[in-house]
Amino acid sequence: DQQVKQNSPSLSVQEGRISILNCDYTNSMFDYFLWYKKYPAEGPTFLISISSIKDKNEDGRFTVFLNKSAKHLSLHIVPSQPGDSAVYFCAATFYNAGNMLTFGGGTRLMVKP
Amino acid sequence: DAGVIQSPRHEVTEMGQEVTLRCKPISGHNSLFWYRQTMMRGLELLIYFNNNVPIDDSGMPEDRFSAKMPNASFSTLKIQPSEPRDSAVYFCASRPGQLNTEAFFGQGTRLTVV
């Protein structure tokens, strides 16, 4: 049973446009959410996070939105750049999860010049 | 800090052989995780430790897989005997004990079992 799902395995966007990556979760206990970016032959690196007490968190070109009622979060990248081309993973955890992070399956973003 | 260090970066072995993957977490981090990345399942949690104690190993696929954390600065993931379907990239990650913090990943070990 996948508690965190990324239903789009890939996404292609033109440089300069907005990239929107989506993530759904089923466990209503999750209260902290993270996005990671992964380049080939490298480990995932942390990008941005959001606590369940917020519905939006922004860091430069990256914004994460959380809709708790829909159990849905999204990552917006504006404007998209070719260097953003990578696999993006969303992850979730909650207070009593013992520090464990549950990851989605990932979405491969391709930003075309 | 040099970050999470994994070794080896690449491992090619024959089916039936024992494989040992190694991880050095970031100093001071309380939790250590072993993940496996596959096309079908994305980042799949195999096992994690809190303060060197295994907490949840329900993701370990079979008895052929075992993990240890003898001290706060070292962990191993062993596969014995290895099979071709074990071929994947294995990641180790560590995380501080505080709430609402991120986990830091190593660069991974690409395992190929032929």
Coordinates of C-alpha atoms in Angstrom, one line a residue:
Chain A
D1 CA 0.0 0.0 0.0
Q2 CA 1.7 3.2 -1.2
Q3 CA 0.9 5.9 1.2
V4 CA 2.6 8.6 -0.9
K5 CA 1.9 8.6 -4.6
Q6 CA 3.2 10.6 -7.6
N7 CA 0.9 9.7 -10.4
S8 CA 2.9 11.3 -13.2
P9 CA 6.1 9.5 -13.9
S10 CA 7.3 12.2 -16.2
L11 CA 6.7 15.8 -17.2
S12 CA 8.0 17.9 -20.0
V13 CA 8.0 21.7 -19.8
Q14 CA 9.4 24.5 -21.9
E15 CA 12.1 26.7 -20.4
G16 CA 10.7 29.8 -18.7
R17 CA 7.3 28.2 -18.1
I18 CA 5.9 26.8 -14.9
S19 CA 6.5 23.3 -13.8
I20 CA 3.9 21.7 -11.5
L21 CA 4.6 18.4 -9.9
N22 CA 1.9 16.7 -7.9
C23 CA 1.9 14.3 -5.0
D24 CA -1.0 12.6 -3.1
Y25 CA -1.0 10.9 0.2
T26 CA -3.4 8.6 2.1
N27 CA -2.2 8.8 5.7
S28 CA -4.0 11.6 7.4
M29 CA -1.4 11.5 10.2
F30 CA 1.3 12.9 8.0
D31 CA 2.2 16.4 9.2
Y32 CA 5.5 17.2 7.5
F33 CA 6.2 17.0 3.8
L34 CA 9.4 17.4 1.8
W35 CA 10.5 17.5 -1.8
Y36 CA 13.8 16.1 -3.0
K37 CA 15.5 16.5 -6.3
K38 CA 17.7 13.8 -7.8
Y39 CA 20.2 14.0 -10.6
P40 CA 21.5 10.9 -12.3
A41 CA 24.3 9.1 -10.4
E42 CA 23.7 11.3 -7.4
G43 CA 21.8 10.9 -4.2
P44 CA 18.5 12.8 -3.6
T45 CA 19.0 16.3 -2.3
F46 CA 16.5 18.2 -0.2
L47 CA 14.7 21.0 -2.0
I48 CA 11.9 22.4 0.1
S49 CA 9.5 21.3 2.9
I50 CA 6.2 22.3 4.4
S51 CA 4.6 21.7 7.8
S52 CA 0.9 20.8 8.0
I53 CA 0.2 24.0 9.8
K54 CA 0.9 25.9 6.6
D55 CA -0.6 25.7 3.2
K56 CA 2.2 27.3 1.3
N57 CA 6.0 27.6 1.5
E58 CA 8.1 29.5 -0.9
D59 CA 11.9 29.5 -1.6
G60 CA 13.0 31.4 -4.6
R61 CA 11.6 29.8 -7.7
F62 CA 10.2 26.9 -5.7
T63 CA 6.8 26.9 -4.0
V64 CA 5.1 24.0 -2.3
F65 CA 1.4 24.0 -1.7
L66 CA -0.4 21.8 0.7
N67 CA -4.1 21.0 0.6
K68 CA -4.8 18.9 3.6
S69 CA -8.5 18.2 2.9
A70 CA -7.5 16.8 -0.4
K71 CA -4.4 15.1 0.9
H72 CA -2.5 16.7 -1.9
L73 CA 0.6 18.7 -2.3
S74 CA 2.3 20.2 -5.3
L75 CA 5.6 21.8 -6.2
H76 CA 5.7 24.8 -8.5
I77 CA 8.9 25.8 -10.2
V78 CA 8.7 29.3 -11.9
P79 CA 10.4 29.9 -14.2
S80 CA 11.6 26.5 -15.1
Q81 CA 15.3 26.2 -16.2
P82 CA 17.1 23.4 -18.1
G83 CA 19.1 22.7 -14.9
D84 CA 15.9 21.8 -13.1
S85 CA 15.7 18.6 -15.2
A86 CA 15.8 15.8 -12.7
V87 CA 13.7 13.3 -10.8
Y88 CA 11.6 14.9 -8.1
F89 CA 10.4 12.9 -5.1
C90 CA 7.9 13.9 -2.5
A91 CA 8.1 12.5 1.0
A92 CA 6.0 12.6 4.1
T93 CA 6.4 11.9 7.8
F94 CA 4.6 12.5 11.1
Y95 CA 5.5 13.0 14.7
N96 CA 5.1 9.3 15.8
A97 CA 6.6 7.9 12.6
G98 CA 9.9 7.4 14.4
N99 CA 11.7 9.8 12.2
M100 CA 10.8 7.7 9.1
L101 CA 10.3 9.3 5.7
T102 CA 7.9 7.7 3.2
F103 CA 8.7 8.6 -0.4
G104 CA 6.6 8.7 -3.6
G105 CA 7.7 7.0 -6.8
G106 CA 9.2 10.1 -8.3
T107 CA 8.4 12.3 -11.3
R108 CA 11.0 12.9 -14.0
L109 CA 11.0 16.6 -15.1
M110 CA 12.5 17.6 -18.4
V111 CA 12.9 21.3 -19.1
K112 CA 13.4 21.9 -22.8
P113 CA 15.6 24.9 -23.8
Chain B
D1 CA 31.1 17.4 7.6
A2 CA 31.6 15.3 4.4
G3 CA 28.0 14.2 4.3
V4 CA 26.7 10.6 4.2
I5 CA 29.4 8.4 2.8
Q6 CA 28.6 5.2 1.0
S7 CA 30.9 2.5 -0.3
P8 CA 31.4 1.1 -2.8
R9 CA 29.9 3.4 -5.5
H10 CA 29.5 0.5 -7.9
E11 CA 29.5 -3.2 -7.2
V12 CA 29.2 -5.9 -9.8
T13 CA 28.9 -9.4 -8.5
E14 CA 27.9 -12.9 -9.6
M15 CA 24.6 -14.4 -8.6
G16 CA 25.0 -16.3 -5.3
Q17 CA 27.8 -14.2 -4.0
E18 CA 27.6 -12.2 -0.8
V19 CA 27.4 -8.4 -1.1
T20 CA 28.1 -5.9 1.6
L21 CA 27.2 -2.2 1.3
R22 CA 28.6 0.3 3.7
C23 CA 27.4 3.6 5.1
K24 CA 28.8 6.3 7.3
P25 CA 26.1 8.7 8.5
I26 CA 26.6 12.4 9.3
S27 CA 28.0 12.7 12.8
G28 CA 25.3 13.5 15.4
H29 CA 22.4 12.2 13.3
N30 CA 20.1 9.9 15.3
S31 CA 18.5 8.0 12.4
L32 CA 19.8 6.0 9.6
F33 CA 17.9 4.7 6.6
W34 CA 18.5 2.2 3.8
Y35 CA 16.5 2.8 0.6
R36 CA 16.5 1.0 -2.7
Q37 CA 15.7 2.8 -5.9
T38 CA 14.0 0.9 -8.6
M39 CA 12.0 1.9 -11.7
M40 CA 8.9 0.2 -10.4
R41 CA 8.8 1.4 -6.8
G42 CA 10.8 4.6 -6.7
L43 CA 12.6 5.0 -3.4
E44 CA 11.7 2.0 -1.3
L45 CA 12.5 2.0 2.4
L46 CA 14.2 -1.2 3.4
I47 CA 15.1 -0.6 7.1
Y48 CA 15.8 2.2 9.4
F49 CA 17.6 2.6 12.7
N50 CA 17.1 5.1 15.6
N51 CA 20.1 5.5 17.9
N52 CA 21.7 2.3 16.3
V53 CA 18.6 0.2 17.1
P54 CA 16.6 -1.3 14.1
I55 CA 13.1 0.2 14.3
D56 CA 11.3 -1.1 11.2
D57 CA 12.7 -3.7 8.8
S58 CA 9.4 -4.5 7.2
G59 CA 10.7 -3.3 3.9
M60 CA 13.5 -5.8 3.7
P61 CA 12.4 -8.0 0.8
E62 CA 13.7 -11.4 2.0
D63 CA 15.8 -13.1 4.6
R64 CA 18.7 -12.8 2.2
F65 CA 18.8 -9.1 3.3
S66 CA 20.2 -8.1 6.6
A67 CA 21.4 -4.8 8.1
K68 CA 23.5 -3.9 11.1
M69 CA 24.5 -0.7 12.8
P70 CA 27.2 -1.6 15.4
N71 CA 27.8 2.0 16.3
A72 CA 26.6 5.5 15.6
S73 CA 29.1 6.0 12.7
F74 CA 28.7 2.9 10.6
S75 CA 26.1 0.6 9.1
T76 CA 26.1 -2.3 6.7
L77 CA 23.5 -3.8 4.4
K78 CA 24.3 -7.4 3.4
I79 CA 22.7 -9.5 0.7
Q80 CA 23.5 -13.2 0.9
P81 CA 23.1 -14.9 -1.6
S82 CA 22.6 -12.1 -4.1
E83 CA 20.3 -12.5 -7.1
P84 CA 19.9 -10.6 -10.4
R85 CA 16.7 -9.0 -9.2
D86 CA 18.6 -7.3 -6.4
S87 CA 20.2 -5.1 -9.0
A88 CA 19.3 -1.5 -8.1
V89 CA 20.8 1.6 -6.6
Y90 CA 20.9 1.4 -2.8
F91 CA 20.9 4.7 -0.8
C92 CA 21.8 5.3 2.8
A93 CA 20.4 8.5 4.5
S94 CA 20.7 10.0 7.9
R95 CA 18.5 12.4 9.8
P96 CA 18.9 14.4 13.0
G97 CA 16.6 13.6 15.9
Q98 CA 14.7 16.9 15.8
L99 CA 11.3 17.1 14.3
N100 CA 10.7 18.7 10.9
T101 CA 14.1 18.2 9.5
E102 CA 15.3 16.7 6.3
A103 CA 17.2 13.5 5.7
F104 CA 20.6 13.7 4.0
F105 CA 21.4 11.0 1.4
G106 CA 24.6 9.5 0.3
Q107 CA 25.5 9.1 -3.4
G108 CA 24.3 5.6 -3.5
T109 CA 25.8 2.2 -4.4
R110 CA 24.8 0.9 -7.8
L111 CA 24.6 -2.9 -7.5
T112 CA 24.6 -5.2 -10.5
V113 CA 24.2 -8.9 -10.0
V114 CA 24.9 -10.9 -13.1

